Amino acid sequence: MIDSRTLRVALLGAGSVGSQVARKLIDNRQELAARAGADLELVGIAVRDVDAKRDVELPRELFTTDAESLILGADIVIELIGGIEPAKSYILAAVNSGADVVTGNKALLAAHGPELFDAAERVGAEISYEASVAAAIPILRPLRDSLAGDDITSVLAIVNGSTNFILDRMDRFGESMDEASKLAFEAGYLEADPTLDVEGYDAAQKVTILAGLAFHSQIDAGKVHREGISDITAEQIQAAQSAGYVIKLLAVAERLTTADGELGISARVYPALVPREHPLASVYAENNAVFVDAEAAGPLMFYGAGAGGLQTASAILGDIVSAARRHVAGGPGLNGSNHAALPLLPIDDVITKCQINLRVKDRSGVLAEVAGIFANYGVSVQTIEQTIGDDEDGLATLIIGTHRAREKSIRAVVDALQDASATDRIVSVLRVEGAQ
């Protein structure tokens, strides 16, 4: 049954996502009303330039440059302008007026999420943000609601389609980093300045949101460990293939215990080796996936399009319908919980496997010297592959896989190997994730 009232919806931003959201609100108004329980009227779209060219043709009378007035007259405000300001001020103005907010602004939520949620909770409003992590993939609501009675142990996620496209091209088609990056740019997956994606900043913002929801704790985005993929080479890709792995840029969040027995959270982003048999290894091209492990539910994977205007609009519209239903039913908004208050632990406390690829002098006693370094720091060697060098450089390649060990110990091994007389250079050090 449709409520007799009409809910006024304000849209901030009309880019690739905003334009699709507006089109759906207009074209599917009757159907959305039936699903939401009340009519949803798009009353305006705030933009910087009302005459700018849009991806979708929309009624010109909807456009305005007066975002503040539009916000104050709305029941639901959709923020799709991105960035920190003025988005933050607009969201605060919206919730302080009693409006619910729907946003996909990962940068803002990672940096100021607790402040915004606290402001919404004080007035009984709600901030919904399903689109902020993996576009069309429904993952935040399952973490917040469906798994609320379970204990999540870890989240492994591919949440940046650009870097997954690049690494996948390198793995499946043998392309170089430059070749794959050029294709990603031509396909529209990379910006002219690719730093946000390639250096892991985008994924770090998203894992901040994932970790906070999964472990009911406040995460400081500035303390999330971050490494990008710019140094990944064809040689590393080939070594991974030989060992039965694929390289993926992973966002990892897990509950762990320090050597001193302190319970906490790790949130980190880095290129990692994933076993070929793991579900994340088969996430191809620009797709995203989130692999959740929970004590009762066990392993779960959420897979799909992690970008795109129409795909992201799907998640935004789902949040709009949910917000409308709450308006019809009444009651305060639900903004998650930080009740666990687990600390974010440094990378040193992480326990993982590792693959170390190094070039060494091709002479007797090298293996014993290298093995002694691992033993000195308590890191157990699981596998070792040796390639004999040629007469020209007198060097050999060692690819060493470790058993699980603390990051601090592995780093000590790497530092010692770097200084060892047998070592010419360390080619790469990659963690292994998703292995038993």
Short mmCIF file of C-alpha atoms in Angstrom, two decimals:
data_model
loop_
_atom_site.label_atom_id
_atom_site.label_comp_id
_atom_site.label_asym_id
_atom_site.label_seq_id
_atom_site.Cartn_x
_atom_site.Cartn_y
_atom_site.Cartn_z
CA MET A 1 0.00 0.00 0.00
CA ILE A 2 1.35 3.43 -0.98
CA ASP A 3 1.35 6.12 1.70
CA SER A 4 -0.68 9.22 0.85
CA ARG A 5 2.29 11.54 1.30
CA THR A 6 5.05 12.42 -1.11
CA LEU A 7 8.71 12.32 -0.05
CA ARG A 8 10.82 15.09 -1.53
CA VAL A 9 14.15 13.88 -2.90
CA ALA A 10 17.09 16.23 -3.56
CA LEU A 11 20.04 15.19 -5.68
CA LEU A 12 23.48 16.79 -5.31
CA GLY A 13 25.59 16.13 -8.40
CA ALA A 14 24.68 14.99 -11.92
CA GLY A 15 27.77 13.15 -13.11
CA SER A 16 27.76 9.63 -14.55
CA VAL A 17 26.11 8.18 -11.43
CA GLY A 18 23.89 11.13 -10.52
CA SER A 19 22.45 11.37 -14.02
CA GLN A 20 21.49 7.69 -13.98
CA VAL A 21 19.91 8.02 -10.53
CA ALA A 22 17.86 11.00 -11.70
CA ARG A 23 16.69 9.19 -14.81
CA LYS A 24 15.58 6.16 -12.80
CA LEU A 25 13.74 8.32 -10.25
CA ILE A 26 11.83 10.02 -13.05
CA ASP A 27 11.19 7.07 -15.38
CA ASN A 28 10.42 4.52 -12.64
CA ARG A 29 8.58 6.83 -10.27
CA GLN A 30 5.40 4.76 -10.07
CA GLU A 31 7.19 1.45 -9.59
CA LEU A 32 9.56 2.90 -6.97
CA ALA A 33 6.56 4.34 -5.11
CA ALA A 34 5.01 0.88 -4.96
CA ARG A 35 8.23 -0.57 -3.56
CA ALA A 36 8.90 2.27 -1.12
CA GLY A 37 5.36 2.74 0.14
CA ALA A 38 5.32 6.48 -0.71
CA ASP A 39 5.70 8.66 -3.76
CA LEU A 40 9.30 9.76 -4.42
CA GLU A 41 9.45 13.17 -6.09
CA LEU A 42 12.79 14.39 -7.41
CA VAL A 43 12.45 18.08 -6.56
CA GLY A 44 15.81 19.31 -7.76
CA ILE A 45 19.38 18.60 -8.83
CA ALA A 46 22.15 20.84 -7.46
CA VAL A 47 25.09 21.36 -9.83
CA ARG A 48 27.81 23.92 -10.42
CA ASP A 49 26.77 24.57 -14.03
CA VAL A 50 23.15 24.05 -15.05
CA ASP A 51 24.09 24.21 -18.76
CA ALA A 52 26.86 21.61 -18.69
CA LYS A 53 26.49 18.58 -20.94
CA ARG A 54 25.10 15.51 -19.12
CA ASP A 55 25.33 11.80 -19.80
CA VAL A 56 21.53 11.64 -19.67
CA GLU A 57 18.97 14.17 -20.91
CA LEU A 58 17.03 15.50 -17.90
CA PRO A 59 14.43 18.26 -17.43
CA ARG A 60 16.30 21.56 -17.27
CA GLU A 61 13.88 22.98 -14.68
CA LEU A 62 15.19 20.49 -12.12
CA PHE A 63 18.69 21.99 -12.12
CA THR A 64 19.84 24.60 -9.63
CA THR A 65 23.05 26.00 -8.22
CA ASP A 66 21.42 26.64 -4.82
CA ALA A 67 22.25 23.40 -3.01
CA GLU A 68 21.52 24.81 0.46
CA SER A 69 17.89 25.71 -0.27
CA LEU A 70 17.34 22.40 -2.04
CA ILE A 71 18.66 20.46 0.96
CA LEU A 72 16.48 22.26 3.49
CA GLY A 73 13.32 21.39 1.59
CA ALA A 74 14.04 17.67 1.20
CA ASP A 75 13.15 14.49 3.07
CA ILE A 76 15.93 12.48 1.41
CA VAL A 77 19.19 14.01 0.14
CA ILE A 78 21.42 12.12 -2.30
CA GLU A 79 25.05 13.30 -2.19
CA LEU A 80 27.00 12.35 -5.32
CA ILE A 81 29.42 15.26 -5.73
CA GLY A 82 32.33 13.45 -4.05
CA GLY A 83 35.34 14.81 -2.17
CA ILE A 84 35.39 16.28 1.32
CA GLU A 85 34.00 19.79 0.92
CA PRO A 86 31.36 20.97 0.30
CA ALA A 87 30.00 17.41 0.55
CA LYS A 88 30.61 17.22 4.30
CA SER A 89 28.85 20.53 4.99
CA TYR A 90 25.93 19.53 2.77
CA ILE A 91 25.46 16.19 4.55
CA LEU A 92 25.61 17.83 7.97
CA ALA A 93 23.05 20.41 6.84
CA ALA A 94 20.81 17.62 5.57
CA VAL A 95 20.85 15.48 8.71
CA ASN A 96 20.53 18.51 10.99
CA SER A 97 17.34 19.38 9.10
CA GLY A 98 16.05 15.87 9.75
CA ALA A 99 16.58 14.50 6.24
CA ASP A 100 18.04 11.08 5.53
CA VAL A 101 21.17 11.00 3.35
CA VAL A 102 22.23 8.55 0.66
CA THR A 103 25.85 8.81 -0.48
CA GLY A 104 28.59 6.92 -2.27
CA ASN A 105 31.36 9.19 -1.01
CA LYS A 106 34.06 6.78 0.18
CA ALA A 107 36.69 9.47 0.75
CA LEU A 108 34.41 11.46 3.03
CA LEU A 109 33.14 8.45 4.96
CA ALA A 110 36.66 7.08 5.48
CA ALA A 111 37.87 10.42 6.83
CA HIS A 112 34.81 11.72 8.71
CA GLY A 113 32.32 8.86 8.94
CA PRO A 114 31.98 8.78 12.77
CA GLU A 115 31.36 12.54 12.92
CA LEU A 116 28.64 12.31 10.28
CA PHE A 117 26.99 9.27 11.84
CA ASP A 118 26.98 10.90 15.28
CA ALA A 119 25.30 13.99 13.83
CA ALA A 120 22.64 11.83 12.18
CA GLU A 121 22.03 9.80 15.32
CA ARG A 122 21.47 12.93 17.42
CA VAL A 123 18.42 13.87 15.34
CA GLY A 124 17.23 10.38 14.43
CA ALA A 125 18.29 10.62 10.77
CA GLU A 126 20.11 7.94 8.78
CA ILE A 127 23.07 7.95 6.40
CA SER A 128 23.08 5.09 3.87
CA TYR A 129 26.19 4.38 1.79
CA GLU A 130 25.98 0.98 0.08
CA ALA A 131 27.55 2.39 -3.10
CA SER A 132 30.70 3.61 -1.36
CA VAL A 133 32.70 0.37 -1.45
CA ALA A 134 31.81 -1.87 -4.37
CA ALA A 135 29.20 -0.04 -6.50
CA ALA A 136 26.47 -2.53 -7.42
CA ILE A 137 27.70 -5.30 -5.11
CA PRO A 138 25.53 -5.49 -1.96
CA ILE A 139 28.09 -5.89 0.83
CA LEU A 140 27.59 -3.21 3.48
CA ARG A 141 24.03 -4.12 4.38
CA PRO A 142 24.92 -7.84 4.68
CA LEU A 143 27.80 -6.92 7.01
CA ARG A 144 25.65 -4.57 9.08
CA ASP A 145 22.41 -6.58 9.14
CA SER A 146 22.57 -10.14 7.79
CA LEU A 147 25.78 -11.02 9.67
CA ALA A 148 25.05 -8.91 12.76
CA GLY A 149 24.63 -12.02 14.90
CA ASP A 150 27.80 -13.69 13.66
CA ASP A 151 31.48 -13.02 14.37
CA ILE A 152 33.42 -12.06 11.26
CA THR A 153 37.04 -13.15 11.31
CA SER A 154 38.33 -11.68 8.05
CA VAL A 155 37.46 -9.80 4.88
CA LEU A 156 39.55 -10.15 1.70
CA ALA A 157 38.42 -7.82 -1.05
CA ILE A 158 39.19 -6.71 -4.58
CA VAL A 159 37.58 -3.27 -4.50
CA ASN A 160 39.40 -1.36 -7.22
CA GLY A 161 38.44 -2.33 -10.76
CA SER A 162 41.23 -0.35 -12.41
CA THR A 163 44.06 -2.19 -10.71
CA ASN A 164 42.33 -5.54 -11.07
CA PHE A 165 42.01 -4.90 -14.81
CA ILE A 166 45.72 -4.10 -15.06
CA LEU A 167 46.94 -7.09 -13.04
CA ASP A 168 44.54 -9.42 -14.84
CA ARG A 169 45.85 -8.29 -18.24
CA MET A 170 49.42 -8.87 -17.07
CA ASP A 171 48.54 -12.33 -15.77
CA ARG A 172 46.30 -13.66 -18.55
CA PHE A 173 47.72 -11.91 -21.61
CA GLY A 174 51.35 -11.35 -20.66
CA GLU A 175 51.18 -7.58 -21.05
CA SER A 176 53.56 -5.21 -19.29
CA MET A 177 52.42 -2.76 -16.63
CA ASP A 178 52.63 0.10 -19.15
CA GLU A 179 50.66 -1.80 -21.82
CA ALA A 180 47.91 -2.85 -19.41
CA SER A 181 47.71 0.63 -17.87
CA LYS A 182 47.31 2.20 -21.32
CA LEU A 183 44.40 -0.14 -22.07
CA ALA A 184 42.83 0.68 -18.70
CA PHE A 185 43.05 4.39 -19.47
CA GLU A 186 41.57 3.93 -22.96
CA ALA A 187 38.68 1.92 -21.48
CA GLY A 188 37.97 4.69 -18.97
CA TYR A 189 39.08 2.75 -15.90
CA LEU A 190 42.03 5.03 -15.12
CA GLU A 191 42.16 8.80 -14.75
CA ALA A 192 44.90 10.89 -16.37
CA ASP A 193 46.49 10.90 -12.90
CA PRO A 194 46.15 7.24 -11.83
CA THR A 195 47.65 7.70 -8.35
CA LEU A 196 44.40 7.25 -6.41
CA ASP A 197 43.88 3.81 -7.93
CA VAL A 198 47.37 2.51 -8.70
CA GLU A 199 48.91 3.47 -5.36
CA GLY A 200 46.07 1.94 -3.33
CA TYR A 201 44.46 5.08 -1.89
CA ASP A 202 41.01 4.23 -3.25
CA ALA A 203 41.16 0.70 -1.84
CA ALA A 204 42.42 2.00 1.52
CA GLN A 205 39.39 4.27 1.86
CA LYS A 206 37.11 1.35 1.10
CA VAL A 207 38.76 -1.07 3.54
CA THR A 208 38.38 1.58 6.24
CA ILE A 209 34.62 1.40 5.72
CA LEU A 210 34.58 -2.41 5.49
CA ALA A 211 36.66 -2.91 8.63
CA GLY A 212 34.57 -0.50 10.66
CA LEU A 213 31.35 -2.32 9.78
CA ALA A 214 32.74 -5.84 10.04
CA PHE A 215 34.29 -5.33 13.46
CA HIS A 216 31.99 -2.66 14.97
CA SER A 217 34.90 -0.30 15.57
CA GLN A 218 36.09 3.14 14.52
CA ILE A 219 38.97 2.97 12.03
CA ASP A 220 41.48 5.77 11.50
CA ALA A 221 41.90 5.87 7.72
CA GLY A 222 45.30 7.53 8.08
CA LYS A 223 46.68 4.47 9.86
CA VAL A 224 45.61 1.89 7.28
CA HIS A 225 48.71 0.26 5.77
CA ARG A 226 48.82 0.93 2.03
CA GLU A 227 50.95 -0.27 -0.88
CA GLY A 228 50.18 0.05 -4.59
CA ILE A 229 50.90 -1.98 -7.70
CA SER A 230 53.23 0.38 -9.59
CA ASP A 231 56.28 -1.78 -8.84
CA ILE A 232 54.75 -5.07 -10.02
CA THR A 233 56.74 -6.48 -12.94
CA ALA A 234 56.26 -9.18 -15.56
CA GLU A 235 58.98 -11.15 -13.75
CA GLN A 236 56.89 -11.17 -10.56
CA ILE A 237 53.79 -12.21 -12.48
CA GLN A 238 55.67 -15.13 -14.00
CA ALA A 239 57.12 -16.20 -10.64
CA ALA A 240 53.62 -16.13 -9.17
CA GLN A 241 52.30 -18.26 -12.01
CA SER A 242 55.06 -20.81 -11.55
CA ALA A 243 54.21 -21.12 -7.86
CA GLY A 244 50.45 -21.47 -8.49
CA TYR A 245 49.42 -17.93 -7.57
CA VAL A 246 47.89 -14.85 -9.14
CA ILE A 247 48.73 -11.31 -7.98
CA LYS A 248 45.78 -9.17 -6.84
CA LEU A 249 45.59 -5.80 -5.10
CA LEU A 250 43.79 -6.84 -1.92
CA ALA A 251 42.04 -4.85 0.76
CA VAL A 252 42.30 -6.95 3.90
CA ALA A 253 40.53 -6.53 7.21
CA GLU A 254 40.85 -9.12 9.95
CA ARG A 255 40.54 -9.64 13.64
CA LEU A 256 43.83 -10.73 15.17
CA THR A 257 45.74 -11.03 18.41
CA THR A 258 49.16 -9.50 19.04
CA ALA A 259 52.13 -11.40 20.45
CA ASP A 260 51.22 -9.88 23.82
CA GLY A 261 47.65 -11.17 23.64
CA GLU A 262 45.94 -7.89 22.70
CA LEU A 263 42.84 -8.29 20.52
CA GLY A 264 42.59 -5.82 17.65
CA ILE A 265 41.98 -5.22 13.96
CA SER A 266 44.28 -5.12 10.96
CA ALA A 267 43.24 -3.08 7.93
CA ARG A 268 45.66 -3.01 5.03
CA VAL A 269 46.02 -2.78 1.25
CA TYR A 270 48.79 -4.33 -0.81
CA PRO A 271 49.44 -6.52 -3.85
CA ALA A 272 49.30 -10.12 -2.66
CA LEU A 273 49.66 -13.63 -3.99
CA VAL A 274 46.32 -15.47 -4.10
CA PRO A 275 46.25 -19.25 -4.71
CA ARG A 276 44.78 -20.13 -8.11
CA GLU A 277 42.11 -22.27 -6.46
CA HIS A 278 40.83 -19.40 -4.28
CA PRO A 279 37.59 -17.76 -5.52
CA LEU A 280 39.25 -14.32 -5.64
CA ALA A 281 41.79 -15.60 -8.17
CA SER A 282 39.04 -15.87 -10.81
CA VAL A 283 37.87 -12.26 -10.48
CA TYR A 284 38.75 -11.02 -13.93
CA ALA A 285 38.94 -7.66 -15.72
CA GLU A 286 37.43 -4.68 -13.89
CA ASN A 287 35.16 -6.72 -11.62
CA ASN A 288 35.19 -6.53 -7.82
CA ALA A 289 34.62 -9.16 -5.15
CA VAL A 290 34.47 -9.30 -1.36
CA PHE A 291 35.30 -12.58 0.40
CA VAL A 292 34.01 -12.72 3.97
CA ASP A 293 34.83 -15.41 6.52
CA ALA A 294 32.55 -15.66 9.56
CA GLU A 295 32.63 -18.11 12.45
CA ALA A 296 29.11 -19.47 11.96
CA ALA A 297 28.34 -18.70 8.30
CA GLY A 298 31.78 -19.73 7.07
CA PRO A 299 33.16 -18.35 3.78
CA LEU A 300 30.93 -16.08 1.68
CA MET A 301 31.76 -14.24 -1.55
CA PHE A 302 30.02 -11.22 -3.06
CA TYR A 303 30.93 -10.59 -6.71
CA GLY A 304 29.98 -8.16 -9.46
CA ALA A 305 30.56 -4.81 -11.10
CA GLY A 306 32.56 -2.51 -8.86
CA ALA A 307 32.15 0.63 -10.95
CA GLY A 308 30.00 2.24 -13.63
CA GLY A 309 27.32 4.90 -13.55
CA LEU A 310 24.32 2.61 -14.05
CA GLN A 311 25.71 -0.12 -11.78
CA THR A 312 26.44 2.32 -8.95
CA ALA A 313 23.00 3.89 -9.41
CA SER A 314 21.52 0.49 -8.53
CA ALA A 315 23.00 0.65 -5.03
CA ILE A 316 22.00 4.30 -4.60
CA LEU A 317 18.40 3.54 -5.57
CA GLY A 318 18.28 0.63 -3.15
CA ASP A 319 19.31 2.96 -0.33
CA ILE A 320 16.70 5.53 -1.42
CA VAL A 321 13.90 2.95 -1.30
CA SER A 322 15.13 1.77 2.11
CA ALA A 323 15.19 5.34 3.43
CA ALA A 324 11.69 5.95 2.10
CA ARG A 325 10.37 2.82 3.81
CA ARG A 326 11.80 4.07 7.10
CA HIS A 327 10.01 7.38 6.66
CA VAL A 328 6.75 5.51 6.10
CA ALA A 329 7.24 3.15 9.04
CA GLY A 330 8.69 5.80 11.37
CA GLY A 331 11.38 5.39 14.00
CA PRO A 332 15.00 6.60 14.28
CA GLY A 333 17.64 5.89 11.69
CA LEU A 334 20.14 3.06 11.96
CA ASN A 335 23.75 4.15 11.60
CA GLY A 336 25.79 1.14 12.69
CA SER A 337 27.74 0.64 15.88
CA ASN A 338 31.26 1.19 17.17
CA HIS A 339 30.58 -0.61 20.43
CA ALA A 340 33.47 -3.09 20.09
CA ALA A 341 36.05 -0.26 19.97
CA LEU A 342 38.85 -2.59 18.90
CA PRO A 343 42.20 -0.87 18.22
CA LEU A 344 43.71 -0.75 14.76
CA LEU A 345 46.96 -2.69 15.05
CA PRO A 346 50.15 -1.91 13.10
CA ILE A 347 51.29 -4.03 10.17
CA ASP A 348 53.99 -5.58 12.40
CA ASP A 349 51.32 -7.68 14.14
CA VAL A 350 49.97 -9.27 10.96
CA ILE A 351 50.60 -12.99 10.55
CA THR A 352 50.89 -14.14 6.95
CA LYS A 353 52.85 -16.21 4.49
CA CYS A 354 55.32 -14.58 2.15
CA GLN A 355 57.17 -15.21 -1.10
CA ILE A 356 60.66 -13.68 -1.38
CA ASN A 357 62.31 -13.55 -4.78
CA LEU A 358 66.04 -12.74 -4.72
CA ARG A 359 69.09 -12.88 -6.92
CA VAL A 360 72.11 -14.45 -5.24
CA LYS A 361 75.70 -15.24 -6.13
CA ASP A 362 75.99 -18.63 -7.76
CA ARG A 363 78.54 -20.22 -5.42
CA SER A 364 78.67 -22.95 -2.80
CA GLY A 365 77.34 -22.17 0.67
CA VAL A 366 74.69 -19.69 -0.46
CA LEU A 367 71.72 -21.87 0.45
CA ALA A 368 73.13 -22.52 3.90
CA GLU A 369 73.74 -18.79 4.45
CA VAL A 370 70.21 -17.88 3.34
CA ALA A 371 68.64 -20.66 5.39
CA GLY A 372 70.58 -19.49 8.44
CA ILE A 373 69.10 -16.00 8.14
CA PHE A 374 65.56 -17.39 8.16
CA ALA A 375 66.36 -19.57 11.16
CA ASN A 376 67.87 -16.65 13.09
CA TYR A 377 64.57 -14.76 12.99
CA GLY A 378 62.29 -17.75 13.55
CA VAL A 379 60.75 -17.77 10.07
CA SER A 380 60.23 -21.25 8.68
CA VAL A 381 60.84 -21.93 4.98
CA GLN A 382 58.03 -23.88 3.28
CA THR A 383 59.26 -23.98 -0.33
CA ILE A 384 62.39 -23.01 -2.21
CA GLU A 385 62.95 -22.89 -5.95
CA GLN A 386 66.42 -22.32 -7.40
CA THR A 387 67.29 -21.28 -10.94
CA ILE A 388 70.96 -21.61 -11.83
CA GLY A 389 72.53 -18.47 -13.28
CA ASP A 390 74.41 -18.25 -16.55
CA ASP A 391 78.12 -17.63 -17.01
CA GLU A 392 77.67 -13.96 -17.82
CA ASP A 393 76.41 -12.63 -14.50
CA GLY A 394 77.32 -15.48 -12.15
CA LEU A 395 73.98 -15.14 -10.38
CA ALA A 396 71.14 -17.49 -9.51
CA THR A 397 67.51 -16.88 -8.55
CA LEU A 398 65.97 -18.10 -5.32
CA ILE A 399 62.20 -17.97 -4.80
CA ILE A 400 61.45 -18.77 -1.17
CA GLY A 401 57.99 -19.35 0.28
CA THR A 402 57.58 -19.08 4.04
CA HIS A 403 55.24 -20.63 6.55
CA ARG A 404 52.99 -18.20 8.44
CA ALA A 405 55.00 -15.69 10.46
CA ARG A 406 54.59 -12.21 11.89
CA GLU A 407 55.26 -9.32 9.56
CA LYS A 408 57.90 -7.96 11.94
CA SER A 409 59.92 -11.17 11.69
CA ILE A 410 59.60 -11.37 7.91
CA ARG A 411 60.78 -7.79 7.54
CA ALA A 412 63.78 -8.57 9.71
CA VAL A 413 64.61 -11.49 7.42
CA VAL A 414 64.32 -9.27 4.34
CA ASP A 415 66.59 -6.63 5.88
CA ALA A 416 69.17 -9.29 6.77
CA LEU A 417 69.00 -10.80 3.28
CA GLN A 418 69.55 -7.35 1.80
CA ASP A 419 72.81 -7.03 3.74
CA ALA A 420 73.98 -10.61 3.22
CA SER A 421 77.16 -11.17 1.25
CA ALA A 422 75.40 -13.81 -0.87
CA THR A 423 72.66 -11.44 -2.05
CA ASP A 424 72.93 -9.41 -5.24
CA ARG A 425 69.43 -7.89 -4.97
CA ILE A 426 65.94 -8.63 -3.69
CA VAL A 427 63.57 -8.74 -6.64
CA SER A 428 60.32 -8.75 -4.71
CA VAL A 429 58.59 -9.53 -1.45
CA LEU A 430 54.91 -10.44 -1.74
CA ARG A 431 52.53 -11.63 0.97
CA VAL A 432 50.29 -14.62 0.41
CA GLU A 433 46.61 -14.26 1.28
CA GLY A 434 43.82 -16.80 1.14
CA ALA A 435 46.09 -19.83 1.58
CA GLN A 436 45.49 -22.50 4.20
#
